[in-house]
PDB file of C-alpha atoms in Angstrom:
ATOM      1  CA  MET A 593       0.000   0.000   0.000  1.00 43.00           C
ATOM      2  CA  HIS A 594       2.823   2.401   0.885  1.00 46.00           C
ATOM      3  CA  ALA A 595       4.703   1.574  -2.326  1.00 46.00           C
ATOM      4  CA  ARG A 596       1.597   2.165  -4.403  1.00 46.00           C
ATOM      5  CA  GLY A 597       0.895   5.433  -2.609  1.00 46.00           C
ATOM      6  CA  GLY A 598       4.486   6.594  -3.119  1.00 48.00           C
ATOM      7  CA  ALA A 599       4.379   5.662  -6.797  1.00 49.00           C
ATOM      8  CA  GLY A 600       1.102   7.528  -7.248  1.00 50.00           C
ATOM      9  CA  LEU A 601       2.517  10.611  -5.526  1.00 47.00           C
ATOM     10  CA  LEU A 602       5.665  10.448  -7.658  1.00 45.00           C
ATOM     11  CA  SER A 603       3.662  10.150 -10.897  1.00 50.00           C
ATOM     12  CA  SER A 604       1.460  13.092  -9.855  1.00 50.00           C
ATOM     13  CA  CYS A 605       4.532  15.229  -9.211  1.00 45.00           C
ATOM     14  CA  VAL A 606       6.025  14.266 -12.580  1.00 43.00           C
ATOM     15  CA  LEU A 607       2.784  15.120 -14.372  1.00 48.00           C
ATOM     16  CA  ALA A 608       2.613  18.461 -12.567  1.00 49.00           C
ATOM     17  CA  LEU A 609       6.184  19.284 -13.542  1.00 47.00           C
ATOM     18  CA  LEU A 610       5.463  18.377 -17.158  1.00 47.00           C
ATOM     19  CA  ALA A 611       2.252  20.404 -17.189  1.00 48.00           C
ATOM     20  CA  ALA A 612       3.814  23.525 -15.683  1.00 46.00           C
ATOM     21  CA  PRO A 613       5.885  24.510 -18.748  1.00 49.00           C
ATOM     22  CA  THR A 614       2.875  23.847 -20.983  1.00 46.00           C
ATOM     23  CA  ALA A 615       0.685  26.140 -18.870  1.00 44.00           C
ATOM     24  CA  ALA A 616       3.403  28.781 -18.831  1.00 43.00           C
ATOM     25  CA  LEU A 617       3.747  28.588 -22.607  1.00 42.00           C
ATOM     26  CA  ALA A 618      -0.033  28.872 -23.021  1.00 43.00           C
ATOM     27  CA  GLY A 619      -0.093  31.919 -20.753  1.00 45.00           C
ATOM     28  CA  ALA A 620       2.789  33.525 -22.629  1.00 46.00           C
ATOM     29  CA  SER A 621       1.055  32.820 -25.935  1.00 52.00           C
ATOM     30  CA  ALA A 622      -2.182  34.399 -24.689  1.00 52.00           C
ATOM     31  CA  ALA A 623      -0.276  37.479 -23.504  1.00 57.00           C
ATOM     32  CA  ALA A 624       1.505  37.734 -26.856  1.00 60.00           C
ATOM     33  CA  ASP A 625      -1.823  37.454 -28.699  1.00 75.00           C
ATOM     34  CA  ARG A 626      -3.231  40.284 -26.569  1.00 85.00           C
ATOM     35  CA  PHE A 627      -0.582  42.673 -27.862  1.00 87.00           C
ATOM     36  CA  ALA A 628      -0.402  41.302 -31.422  1.00 90.00           C
ATOM     37  CA  VAL A 629      -1.409  43.606 -34.279  1.00 90.00           C
ATOM     38  CA  ALA A 630      -2.865  42.033 -37.403  1.00 89.00           C
ATOM     39  CA  PRO A 631      -0.883  42.880 -40.537  1.00 90.00           C
ATOM     40  CA  GLY A 632      -2.594  44.853 -43.268  1.00 87.00           C
ATOM     41  CA  GLY A 633      -4.397  47.312 -41.010  1.00 86.00           C
ATOM     42  CA  TYR A 634      -8.128  47.448 -40.348  1.00 91.00           C
ATOM     43  CA  THR A 635     -10.886  46.623 -42.806  1.00 91.00           C
ATOM     44  CA  PRO A 636     -14.514  47.037 -41.610  1.00 93.00           C
ATOM     45  CA  MET A 637     -16.245  43.687 -41.228  1.00 94.00           C
ATOM     46  CA  LYS A 638     -19.226  43.017 -43.460  1.00 95.00           C
ATOM     47  CA  PRO A 639     -22.429  42.061 -41.604  1.00 95.00           C
ATOM     48  CA  THR A 640     -23.831  38.557 -41.896  1.00 95.00           C
ATOM     49  CA  PRO A 641     -27.493  38.616 -43.046  1.00 93.00           C
ATOM     50  CA  GLY A 642     -29.749  37.582 -40.167  1.00 92.00           C
ATOM     51  CA  LYS A 643     -26.971  37.701 -37.550  1.00 96.00           C
ATOM     52  CA  GLY A 644     -27.101  40.433 -34.939  1.00 96.00           C
ATOM     53  CA  MET A 645     -30.043  42.159 -36.600  1.00 96.00           C
ATOM     54  CA  PRO A 646     -33.844  41.873 -36.868  1.00 93.00           C
ATOM     55  CA  VAL A 647     -35.205  39.450 -39.464  1.00 91.00           C
ATOM     56  CA  ASP A 648     -38.415  39.595 -41.473  1.00 90.00           C
ATOM     57  CA  GLY A 649     -41.200  37.618 -39.814  1.00 88.00           C
ATOM     58  CA  GLY A 650     -39.297  37.156 -36.555  1.00 86.00           C
ATOM     59  CA  LEU A 651     -41.504  35.943 -33.692  1.00 86.00           C
ATOM     60  CA  THR A 652     -39.165  35.673 -30.718  1.00 88.00           C
ATOM     61  CA  PHE A 653     -35.889  37.114 -29.456  1.00 93.00           C
ATOM     62  CA  GLN A 654     -32.924  37.415 -31.771  1.00 95.00           C
ATOM     63  CA  THR A 655     -30.300  34.651 -31.660  1.00 95.00           C
ATOM     64  CA  GLN A 656     -28.001  35.453 -28.759  1.00 96.00           C
ATOM     65  CA  TYR A 657     -24.217  35.888 -28.991  1.00 97.00           C
ATOM     66  CA  SER A 658     -23.320  36.590 -25.359  1.00 97.00           C
ATOM     67  CA  PRO A 659     -23.249  34.242 -22.330  1.00 96.00           C
ATOM     68  CA  THR A 660     -26.024  36.098 -20.474  1.00 95.00           C
ATOM     69  CA  GLY A 661     -28.077  36.297 -23.672  1.00 96.00           C
ATOM     70  CA  GLN A 662     -27.882  32.545 -24.177  1.00 96.00           C
ATOM     71  CA  GLU A 663     -28.851  31.985 -20.540  1.00 95.00           C
ATOM     72  CA  ALA A 664     -31.797  34.391 -20.816  1.00 95.00           C
ATOM     73  CA  LEU A 665     -33.015  32.874 -24.082  1.00 95.00           C
ATOM     74  CA  TRP A 666     -32.841  29.367 -22.578  1.00 95.00           C
ATOM     75  CA  MET A 667     -34.861  30.543 -19.575  1.00 94.00           C
ATOM     76  CA  HIS A 668     -37.467  32.151 -21.842  1.00 94.00           C
ATOM     77  CA  ASP A 669     -37.816  29.163 -24.162  1.00 94.00           C
ATOM     78  CA  ASN A 670     -37.705  26.385 -21.554  1.00 93.00           C
ATOM     79  CA  ILE A 671     -39.339  27.899 -18.451  1.00 93.00           C
ATOM     80  CA  VAL A 672     -41.218  31.157 -18.933  1.00 93.00           C
ATOM     81  CA  MET A 673     -42.806  30.342 -22.292  1.00 94.00           C
ATOM     82  CA  TRP A 674     -44.168  26.981 -21.093  1.00 94.00           C
ATOM     83  CA  ILE A 675     -45.635  28.617 -17.976  1.00 94.00           C
ATOM     84  CA  LEU A 676     -47.265  31.322 -20.111  1.00 94.00           C
ATOM     85  CA  VAL A 677     -48.770  28.784 -22.511  1.00 95.00           C
ATOM     86  CA  ALA A 678     -50.042  26.509 -19.710  1.00 94.00           C
ATOM     87  CA  THR A 679     -51.525  29.440 -17.768  1.00 93.00           C
ATOM     88  CA  SER A 680     -53.224  30.868 -20.868  1.00 96.00           C
ATOM     89  CA  ILE A 681     -54.763  27.503 -21.772  1.00 97.00           C
ATOM     90  CA  PHE A 682     -55.931  26.944 -18.189  1.00 94.00           C
ATOM     91  CA  VAL A 683     -57.549  30.389 -17.926  1.00 94.00           C
ATOM     92  CA  LEU A 684     -59.194  29.975 -21.347  1.00 97.00           C
ATOM     93  CA  ALA A 685     -60.564  26.568 -20.303  1.00 96.00           C
ATOM     94  CA  LEU A 686     -61.975  28.054 -17.079  1.00 92.00           C
ATOM     95  CA  LEU A 687     -63.576  30.902 -19.024  1.00 95.00           C
ATOM     96  CA  VAL A 688     -65.220  28.523 -21.511  1.00 96.00           C
ATOM     97  CA  TRP A 689     -66.426  26.271 -18.684  1.00 93.00           C
ATOM     98  CA  VAL A 690     -67.969  29.209 -16.802  1.00 90.00           C
ATOM     99  CA  ILE A 691     -69.695  30.458 -19.982  1.00 92.00           C
ATOM    100  CA  LEU A 692     -71.181  27.035 -20.770  1.00 91.00           C
ATOM    101  CA  ARG A 693     -71.987  25.892 -17.238  1.00 88.00           C
ATOM    102  CA  TYR A 694     -73.197  29.094 -15.606  1.00 86.00           C
ATOM    103  CA  ASN A 695     -75.056  30.984 -18.300  1.00 87.00           C
ATOM    104  CA  HIS A 696     -78.637  32.127 -17.651  1.00 86.00           C
ATOM    105  CA  ARG A 697     -80.326  29.349 -19.648  1.00 88.00           C
ATOM    106  CA  VAL A 698     -78.464  26.438 -18.036  1.00 86.00           C
ATOM    107  CA  ASN A 699     -78.344  27.897 -14.543  1.00 84.00           C
ATOM    108  CA  PRO A 700     -81.323  30.252 -14.056  1.00 85.00           C
ATOM    109  CA  THR A 701     -80.863  30.350 -10.257  1.00 85.00           C
ATOM    110  CA  PRO A 702     -77.448  31.819  -9.329  1.00 82.00           C
ATOM    111  CA  SER A 703     -75.465  30.217  -6.511  1.00 80.00           C
ATOM    112  CA  LYS A 704     -75.432  32.038  -3.173  1.00 80.00           C
ATOM    113  CA  THR A 705     -71.998  30.644  -2.194  1.00 78.00           C
ATOM    114  CA  SER A 706     -69.728  33.412  -0.867  1.00 82.00           C
ATOM    115  CA  HIS A 707     -66.781  31.389   0.492  1.00 84.00           C
ATOM    116  CA  ASN A 708     -64.812  28.319  -0.488  1.00 86.00           C
ATOM    117  CA  THR A 709     -61.716  27.997   1.671  1.00 89.00           C
ATOM    118  CA  LEU A 710     -60.108  25.222  -0.374  1.00 91.00           C
ATOM    119  CA  LEU A 711     -60.598  27.101  -3.644  1.00 88.00           C
ATOM    120  CA  GLU A 712     -59.164  30.311  -2.164  1.00 90.00           C
ATOM    121  CA  VAL A 713     -56.081  28.462  -0.874  1.00 93.00           C
ATOM    122  CA  VAL A 714     -55.545  26.817  -4.265  1.00 92.00           C
ATOM    123  CA  TRP A 715     -55.838  29.977  -6.346  1.00 89.00           C
ATOM    124  CA  THR A 716     -53.475  31.777  -3.961  1.00 93.00           C
ATOM    125  CA  GLY A 717     -50.936  28.961  -3.508  1.00 94.00           C
ATOM    126  CA  ILE A 718     -50.510  27.920  -7.148  1.00 92.00           C
ATOM    127  CA  PRO A 719     -49.483  31.433  -8.373  1.00 92.00           C
ATOM    128  CA  ILE A 720     -46.997  31.642  -5.492  1.00 94.00           C
ATOM    129  CA  LEU A 721     -45.428  28.331  -6.537  1.00 93.00           C
ATOM    130  CA  ILE A 722     -45.261  29.505 -10.158  1.00 92.00           C
ATOM    131  CA  LEU A 723     -43.524  32.712  -9.089  1.00 93.00           C
ATOM    132  CA  LEU A 724     -41.007  30.723  -7.040  1.00 92.00           C
ATOM    133  CA  VAL A 725     -40.205  28.548 -10.075  1.00 90.00           C
ATOM    134  CA  VAL A 726     -39.487  31.679 -12.116  1.00 93.00           C
ATOM    135  CA  PHE A 727     -37.753  33.503  -9.252  1.00 94.00           C
ATOM    136  CA  VAL A 728     -34.715  31.226  -8.901  1.00 91.00           C
ATOM    137  CA  PRO A 729     -33.403  31.363 -12.501  1.00 91.00           C
ATOM    138  CA  SER A 730     -34.384  35.037 -12.727  1.00 93.00           C
ATOM    139  CA  MET A 731     -32.202  35.994  -9.770  1.00 94.00           C
ATOM    140  CA  LYS A 732     -29.308  33.927 -11.142  1.00 93.00           C
ATOM    141  CA  LEU A 733     -29.629  35.707 -14.483  1.00 93.00           C
ATOM    142  CA  LEU A 734     -29.707  39.134 -12.818  1.00 91.00           C
ATOM    143  CA  ALA A 735     -26.625  38.273 -10.770  1.00 91.00           C
ATOM    144  CA  HIS A 736     -24.759  37.147 -13.893  1.00 92.00           C
ATOM    145  CA  GLN A 737     -25.750  40.303 -15.808  1.00 89.00           C
ATOM    146  CA  TYR A 738     -24.463  42.651 -13.126  1.00 89.00           C
ATOM    147  CA  LYS A 739     -21.391  40.733 -12.026  1.00 90.00           C
ATOM    148  CA  LYS A 740     -18.465  43.062 -11.316  1.00 91.00           C
ATOM    149  CA  PRO A 741     -15.956  43.227 -14.197  1.00 90.00           C
ATOM    150  CA  PRO A 742     -12.367  42.117 -13.526  1.00 91.00           C
ATOM    151  CA  ALA A 743      -9.872  44.835 -12.628  1.00 90.00           C
ATOM    152  CA  ASN A 744      -8.000  44.499 -15.944  1.00 90.00           C
ATOM    153  CA  ALA A 745     -11.133  44.554 -18.114  1.00 94.00           C
ATOM    154  CA  LEU A 746     -11.036  46.861 -21.124  1.00 96.00           C
ATOM    155  CA  THR A 747     -13.117  49.975 -20.385  1.00 97.00           C
ATOM    156  CA  ILE A 748     -15.220  51.674 -23.063  1.00 97.00           C
ATOM    157  CA  LYS A 749     -17.449  54.652 -22.307  1.00 98.00           C
ATOM    158  CA  ALA A 750     -20.616  55.266 -24.354  1.00 98.00           C
ATOM    159  CA  THR A 751     -22.081  58.781 -24.130  1.00 98.00           C
ATOM    160  CA  GLY A 752     -25.586  59.400 -25.417  1.00 97.00           C
ATOM    161  CA  ASN A 753     -26.146  62.738 -27.142  1.00 97.00           C
ATOM    162  CA  GLN A 754     -29.124  64.240 -28.922  1.00 96.00           C
ATOM    163  CA  TRP A 755     -28.980  62.346 -31.260  1.00 96.00           C
ATOM    164  CA  TYR A 756     -25.780  60.355 -31.715  1.00 97.00           C
ATOM    165  CA  TRP A 757     -23.302  58.300 -29.680  1.00 98.00           C
ATOM    166  CA  THR A 758     -19.741  59.063 -28.597  1.00 98.00           C
ATOM    167  CA  TYR A 759     -17.478  56.122 -27.738  1.00 98.00           C
ATOM    168  CA  SER A 760     -14.378  56.774 -25.612  1.00 98.00           C
ATOM    169  CA  TYR A 761     -11.483  54.338 -25.156  1.00 97.00           C
ATOM    170  CA  PRO A 762      -9.596  55.471 -22.011  1.00 96.00           C
ATOM    171  CA  ASP A 763      -7.490  52.280 -21.865  1.00 96.00           C
ATOM    172  CA  ASN A 764      -6.388  52.706 -25.479  1.00 96.00           C
ATOM    173  CA  GLY A 765      -5.027  56.229 -25.204  1.00 94.00           C
ATOM    174  CA  GLY A 766      -8.276  58.121 -24.660  1.00 95.00           C
ATOM    175  CA  PHE A 767      -9.359  58.625 -28.281  1.00 96.00           C
ATOM    176  CA  GLU A 768     -13.050  59.110 -29.117  1.00 97.00           C
ATOM    177  CA  VAL A 769     -15.284  57.876 -31.928  1.00 97.00           C
ATOM    178  CA  ILE A 770     -18.458  59.759 -32.885  1.00 97.00           C
ATOM    179  CA  SER A 771     -21.195  57.553 -34.338  1.00 97.00           C
ATOM    180  CA  ASN A 772     -24.074  58.904 -36.449  1.00 97.00           C
ATOM    181  CA  ILE A 773     -26.769  57.126 -38.430  1.00 97.00           C
ATOM    182  CA  LEU A 774     -25.978  56.372 -42.071  1.00 97.00           C
ATOM    183  CA  PRO A 775     -28.310  57.689 -44.783  1.00 96.00           C
ATOM    184  CA  ASP A 776     -30.315  54.934 -46.452  1.00 95.00           C
ATOM    185  CA  GLU A 777     -28.373  55.208 -49.720  1.00 96.00           C
ATOM    186  CA  GLU A 778     -25.021  54.810 -47.961  1.00 95.00           C
ATOM    187  CA  ALA A 779     -26.340  51.886 -45.895  1.00 95.00           C
ATOM    188  CA  ASP A 780     -27.439  50.186 -49.113  1.00 95.00           C
ATOM    189  CA  LYS A 781     -23.969  50.697 -50.629  1.00 94.00           C
ATOM    190  CA  ARG A 782     -22.324  49.078 -47.609  1.00 93.00           C
ATOM    191  CA  GLY A 783     -24.793  46.208 -47.503  1.00 93.00           C
ATOM    192  CA  GLU A 784     -26.106  47.153 -44.057  1.00 95.00           C
ATOM    193  CA  PRO A 785     -29.695  47.408 -42.783  1.00 95.00           C
ATOM    194  CA  ARG A 786     -31.377  50.780 -43.144  1.00 95.00           C
ATOM    195  CA  GLN A 787     -31.990  52.824 -39.972  1.00 95.00           C
ATOM    196  CA  LEU A 788     -29.555  50.559 -38.079  1.00 97.00           C
ATOM    197  CA  ALA A 789     -26.221  51.313 -39.792  1.00 97.00           C
ATOM    198  CA  ALA A 790     -23.799  53.915 -38.419  1.00 97.00           C
ATOM    199  CA  ASP A 791     -20.845  55.717 -39.970  1.00 95.00           C
ATOM    200  CA  ASN A 792     -18.530  54.655 -37.104  1.00 96.00           C
ATOM    201  CA  ARG A 793     -18.909  51.510 -35.039  1.00 97.00           C
ATOM    202  CA  LEU A 794     -18.237  50.570 -31.448  1.00 98.00           C
ATOM    203  CA  VAL A 795     -15.363  48.137 -32.026  1.00 97.00           C
ATOM    204  CA  VAL A 796     -14.603  45.585 -29.276  1.00 97.00           C
ATOM    205  CA  PRO A 797     -12.386  42.516 -28.902  1.00 97.00           C
ATOM    206  CA  VAL A 798     -14.265  39.231 -29.107  1.00 97.00           C
ATOM    207  CA  GLY A 799     -14.387  36.775 -26.196  1.00 95.00           C
ATOM    208  CA  GLU A 800     -13.204  39.269 -23.546  1.00 96.00           C
ATOM    209  CA  LYS A 801     -14.988  40.812 -20.568  1.00 95.00           C
ATOM    210  CA  ILE A 802     -15.447  44.474 -21.443  1.00 97.00           C
ATOM    211  CA  ARG A 803     -16.492  47.148 -18.970  1.00 97.00           C
ATOM    212  CA  ILE A 804     -19.127  49.257 -20.747  1.00 97.00           C
ATOM    213  CA  GLN A 805     -19.844  52.570 -19.019  1.00 97.00           C
ATOM    214  CA  THR A 806     -22.764  54.766 -20.084  1.00 98.00           C
ATOM    215  CA  ILE A 807     -23.688  58.370 -19.384  1.00 98.00           C
ATOM    216  CA  GLY A 808     -26.050  60.895 -20.952  1.00 97.00           C
ATOM    217  CA  ALA A 809     -24.766  64.265 -22.139  1.00 96.00           C
ATOM    218  CA  ASP A 810     -28.181  65.941 -22.150  1.00 96.00           C
ATOM    219  CA  VAL A 811     -31.199  63.680 -21.438  1.00 97.00           C
ATOM    220  CA  ILE A 812     -31.646  60.008 -20.547  1.00 98.00           C
ATOM    221  CA  HIS A 813     -30.674  57.628 -23.360  1.00 98.00           C
ATOM    222  CA  SER A 814     -30.375  53.837 -23.277  1.00 98.00           C
ATOM    223  CA  PHE A 815     -27.650  51.738 -24.871  1.00 98.00           C
ATOM    224  CA  ALA A 816     -29.301  48.523 -26.098  1.00 97.00           C
ATOM    225  CA  VAL A 817     -28.159  45.693 -28.396  1.00 97.00           C
ATOM    226  CA  PRO A 818     -30.827  42.936 -28.469  1.00 97.00           C
ATOM    227  CA  SER A 819     -28.679  40.114 -29.910  1.00 97.00           C
ATOM    228  CA  LEU A 820     -26.141  40.603 -27.080  1.00 97.00           C
ATOM    229  CA  TRP A 821     -28.835  40.839 -24.371  1.00 96.00           C
ATOM    230  CA  PHE A 822     -27.336  44.173 -23.367  1.00 96.00           C
ATOM    231  CA  LYS A 823     -29.274  47.233 -22.196  1.00 96.00           C
ATOM    232  CA  LEU A 824     -27.964  49.977 -19.947  1.00 96.00           C
ATOM    233  CA  ASP A 825     -29.414  53.446 -19.348  1.00 97.00           C
ATOM    234  CA  ALA A 826     -27.247  56.504 -20.038  1.00 97.00           C
ATOM    235  CA  VAL A 827     -28.226  59.059 -17.374  1.00 97.00           C
ATOM    236  CA  PRO A 828     -26.836  62.630 -17.225  1.00 97.00           C
ATOM    237  CA  GLY A 829     -24.478  63.130 -14.281  1.00 96.00           C
ATOM    238  CA  ARG A 830     -24.245  59.431 -13.467  1.00 96.00           C
ATOM    239  CA  ILE A 831     -22.052  56.630 -14.837  1.00 96.00           C
ATOM    240  CA  ASN A 832     -23.622  53.170 -15.109  1.00 96.00           C
ATOM    241  CA  GLU A 833     -21.508  50.154 -15.941  1.00 96.00           C
ATOM    242  CA  LYS A 834     -22.020  46.565 -16.972  1.00 95.00           C
ATOM    243  CA  VAL A 835     -19.947  43.730 -18.426  1.00 96.00           C
ATOM    244  CA  LEU A 836     -20.244  42.895 -22.121  1.00 96.00           C
ATOM    245  CA  VAL A 837     -18.888  39.666 -23.614  1.00 97.00           C
ATOM    246  CA  VAL A 838     -19.342  38.872 -27.316  1.00 97.00           C
ATOM    247  CA  ASN A 839     -18.895  35.186 -28.119  1.00 96.00           C
ATOM    248  CA  GLU A 840     -18.322  35.397 -31.877  1.00 96.00           C
ATOM    249  CA  PRO A 841     -16.792  37.876 -34.315  1.00 97.00           C
ATOM    250  CA  GLY A 842     -19.517  39.757 -36.112  1.00 97.00           C
ATOM    251  CA  VAL A 843     -21.522  42.955 -36.487  1.00 98.00           C
ATOM    252  CA  TYR A 844     -24.390  43.462 -34.033  1.00 98.00           C
ATOM    253  CA  TYR A 845     -27.047  46.171 -34.288  1.00 98.00           C
ATOM    254  CA  GLY A 846     -29.004  48.041 -31.632  1.00 97.00           C
ATOM    255  CA  GLN A 847     -30.669  51.387 -30.952  1.00 97.00           C
ATOM    256  CA  CYS A 848     -31.309  53.887 -28.208  1.00 97.00           C
ATOM    257  CA  SER A 849     -34.257  52.419 -26.308  1.00 96.00           C
ATOM    258  CA  GLU A 850     -35.216  55.412 -24.148  1.00 96.00           C
ATOM    259  CA  LEU A 851     -37.447  58.124 -25.613  1.00 96.00           C
ATOM    260  CA  CYS A 852     -34.946  61.001 -25.812  1.00 96.00           C
ATOM    261  CA  GLY A 853     -36.414  63.556 -28.198  1.00 95.00           C
ATOM    262  CA  ALA A 854     -37.493  64.192 -31.769  1.00 96.00           C
ATOM    263  CA  ARG A 855     -34.779  62.043 -33.377  1.00 95.00           C
ATOM    264  CA  HIS A 856     -34.842  59.236 -30.826  1.00 96.00           C
ATOM    265  CA  GLY A 857     -35.436  56.711 -33.618  1.00 94.00           C
ATOM    266  CA  TYR A 858     -32.234  57.764 -35.410  1.00 97.00           C
ATOM    267  CA  MET A 859     -29.610  56.760 -32.822  1.00 97.00           C
ATOM    268  CA  PRO A 860     -28.418  53.339 -33.995  1.00 97.00           C
ATOM    269  CA  ILE A 861     -25.719  51.328 -32.240  1.00 98.00           C
ATOM    270  CA  VAL A 862     -23.372  49.101 -34.223  1.00 98.00           C
ATOM    271  CA  VAL A 863     -21.028  46.810 -32.294  1.00 98.00           C
ATOM    272  CA  GLU A 864     -18.234  45.191 -34.297  1.00 98.00           C
ATOM    273  CA  ALA A 865     -16.519  42.330 -32.454  1.00 97.00           C
ATOM    274  CA  LEU A 866     -13.058  41.436 -33.769  1.00 97.00           C
ATOM    275  CA  PRO A 867     -10.329  38.977 -32.748  1.00 96.00           C
ATOM    276  CA  ARG A 868      -7.738  40.708 -30.560  1.00 95.00           C
ATOM    277  CA  PRO A 869      -5.060  41.225 -33.277  1.00 95.00           C
ATOM    278  CA  GLN A 870      -7.633  42.821 -35.615  1.00 95.00           C
ATOM    279  CA  TYR A 871      -8.970  44.930 -32.748  1.00 96.00           C
ATOM    280  CA  ASN A 872      -5.453  46.165 -31.978  1.00 95.00           C
ATOM    281  CA  ALA A 873      -4.993  47.025 -35.671  1.00 95.00           C
ATOM    282  CA  TRP A 874      -8.199  49.117 -35.516  1.00 96.00           C
ATOM    283  CA  VAL A 875      -7.012  50.832 -32.330  1.00 96.00           C
ATOM    284  CA  MET A 876      -3.699  51.830 -33.922  1.00 94.00           C
ATOM    285  CA  THR A 877      -5.505  53.660 -36.744  1.00 94.00           C
ATOM    286  CA  HIS A 878      -6.332  56.457 -34.263  1.00 95.00           C
ATOM    287  CA  ALA A 879      -3.995  59.286 -33.302  1.00 93.00           C
ATOM    288  CA  GLY A 880      -2.409  58.858 -29.887  1.00 91.00           C
ATOM    289  CA  ALA A 881      -3.741  55.320 -29.495  1.00 93.00           C
ATOM    290  CA  LYS A 882      -2.028  52.489 -27.648  1.00 94.00           C
ATOM    291  CA  ILE A 883      -2.801  48.841 -27.020  1.00 93.00           C
ATOM    292  CA  ASP A 884      -4.433  48.426 -23.628  1.00 91.00           C
ATOM    293  CA  GLY A 885      -2.229  46.674 -21.083  1.00 85.00           C
ATOM    294  CA  ALA A 886       0.943  47.014 -23.151  1.00 82.00           C
ATOM    295  CA  PRO A 887       3.941  48.070 -21.051  1.00 75.00           C
ATOM    296  CA  GLU A 888       4.841  51.712 -21.375  1.00 66.00           C
ATOM    297  CA  ALA A 889       8.204  52.635 -22.871  1.00 50.00           C
ATOM    298  CA  PRO A 890      10.632  53.250 -19.969  1.00 50.00           C
ATOM    299  CA  ALA A 891      11.734  56.839 -19.429  1.00 48.00           C
ATOM    300  CA  PRO A 892      15.440  57.445 -20.150  1.00 47.00           C
ATOM    301  CA  ALA A 893      17.696  57.473 -17.097  1.00 51.00           C
ATOM    302  CA  PRO A 894      19.105  60.928 -16.187  1.00 53.00           C
ATOM    303  CA  ALA A 895      22.700  59.880 -16.931  1.00 50.00           C
ATOM    304  CA  ALA A 896      21.766  58.364 -20.270  1.00 48.00           C
ATOM    305  CA  ALA A 897      19.783  61.469 -21.168  1.00 46.00           C
ATOM    306  CA  ALA A 898      22.751  63.702 -20.306  1.00 51.00           C
ATOM    307  CA  ASP A 899      25.147  61.557 -22.384  1.00 57.00           C
ATOM    308  CA  ALA A 900      22.744  61.713 -25.331  1.00 52.00           C
ATOM    309  CA  ALA A 901      22.532  65.531 -25.039  1.00 52.00           C
ATOM    310  CA  ALA A 902      26.329  65.857 -24.841  1.00 56.00           C
ATOM    311  CA  SER A 903      26.796  63.588 -27.844  1.00 58.00           C
ATOM    312  CA  ALA A 904      24.284  65.638 -29.848  1.00 52.00           C
ATOM    313  CA  ALA A 905      26.043  68.878 -28.874  1.00 53.00           C
ATOM    314  CA  SER A 906      29.521  67.579 -29.847  1.00 56.00           C
ATOM    315  CA  SER A 907      28.305  66.398 -33.227  1.00 51.00           C
ATOM    316  CA  ALA A 908      26.621  69.716 -34.032  1.00 49.00           C
ATOM    317  CA  PRO A 909      28.248  71.861 -36.773  1.00 51.00           C
ATOM    318  CA  GLY A 910      30.809  74.355 -35.391  1.00 52.00           C
ATOM    319  CA  ALA A 911      31.262  72.407 -32.167  1.00 45.00           C
TER     320      ALA A 911
END
């Protein structure tokens, strides 16, 4: 028994030692990918018909491309919808039964019954049980939607204006992108849906937890992208924040969903999710941009700076 235990411990240690370099290499590779820049610069991604946008004849929610969206859609399709259907059929059956059984011709003398304890307990208890069934997954979904983002999450700030969006990237050097609706003719040229296309998109890295912050510059707006199950109010004087994760590369469309004035219906939101190297390439197309998390260039040491100045002075003409 002792020999077997010692052999098992030894084999576990060997496996751990072998796995450690592999894990380290994987971590180094992931870090390298985070700072990689795709060659060839940035080319706007073309939307996929039916993905991340409304479809003709659609009857339910859009297909979801975020973890919370998939969880919410599963809850709707497998719990809430069945409860709604069963309740509607039950109430309709009761209504038909009352109409047929207690109409004036069949039942000319109305019942004088004023109390039925069992019936009152049943029609109070069953709705409570139904609410409890819905309550548990609902609270889990709410907790997942408002989970605190990690400290190193990429931060993007969306400011609602009358009537356009401004996207700020403080972790990427602080540049801003102003996003306005595209005219119908230009949307047609680009192959994008009318009233949903924008001249500049909110570009994000795919598969990462992103801290989205919203604020209103004038009135209350609401940043909403249905296919990502994301909605967050933009309130003047107050910053709201929520985590966004996009599972797949693609172009996802949304709109302001808070009545904010005469052109409320002309504030589209276009989220373009790119692999990290392509995202970094997009970032570097902006003046003063930097890749988030990349180490800053070290400042020159005083002695080295003095030597460089002296060398430059000695090599100057007439020195």
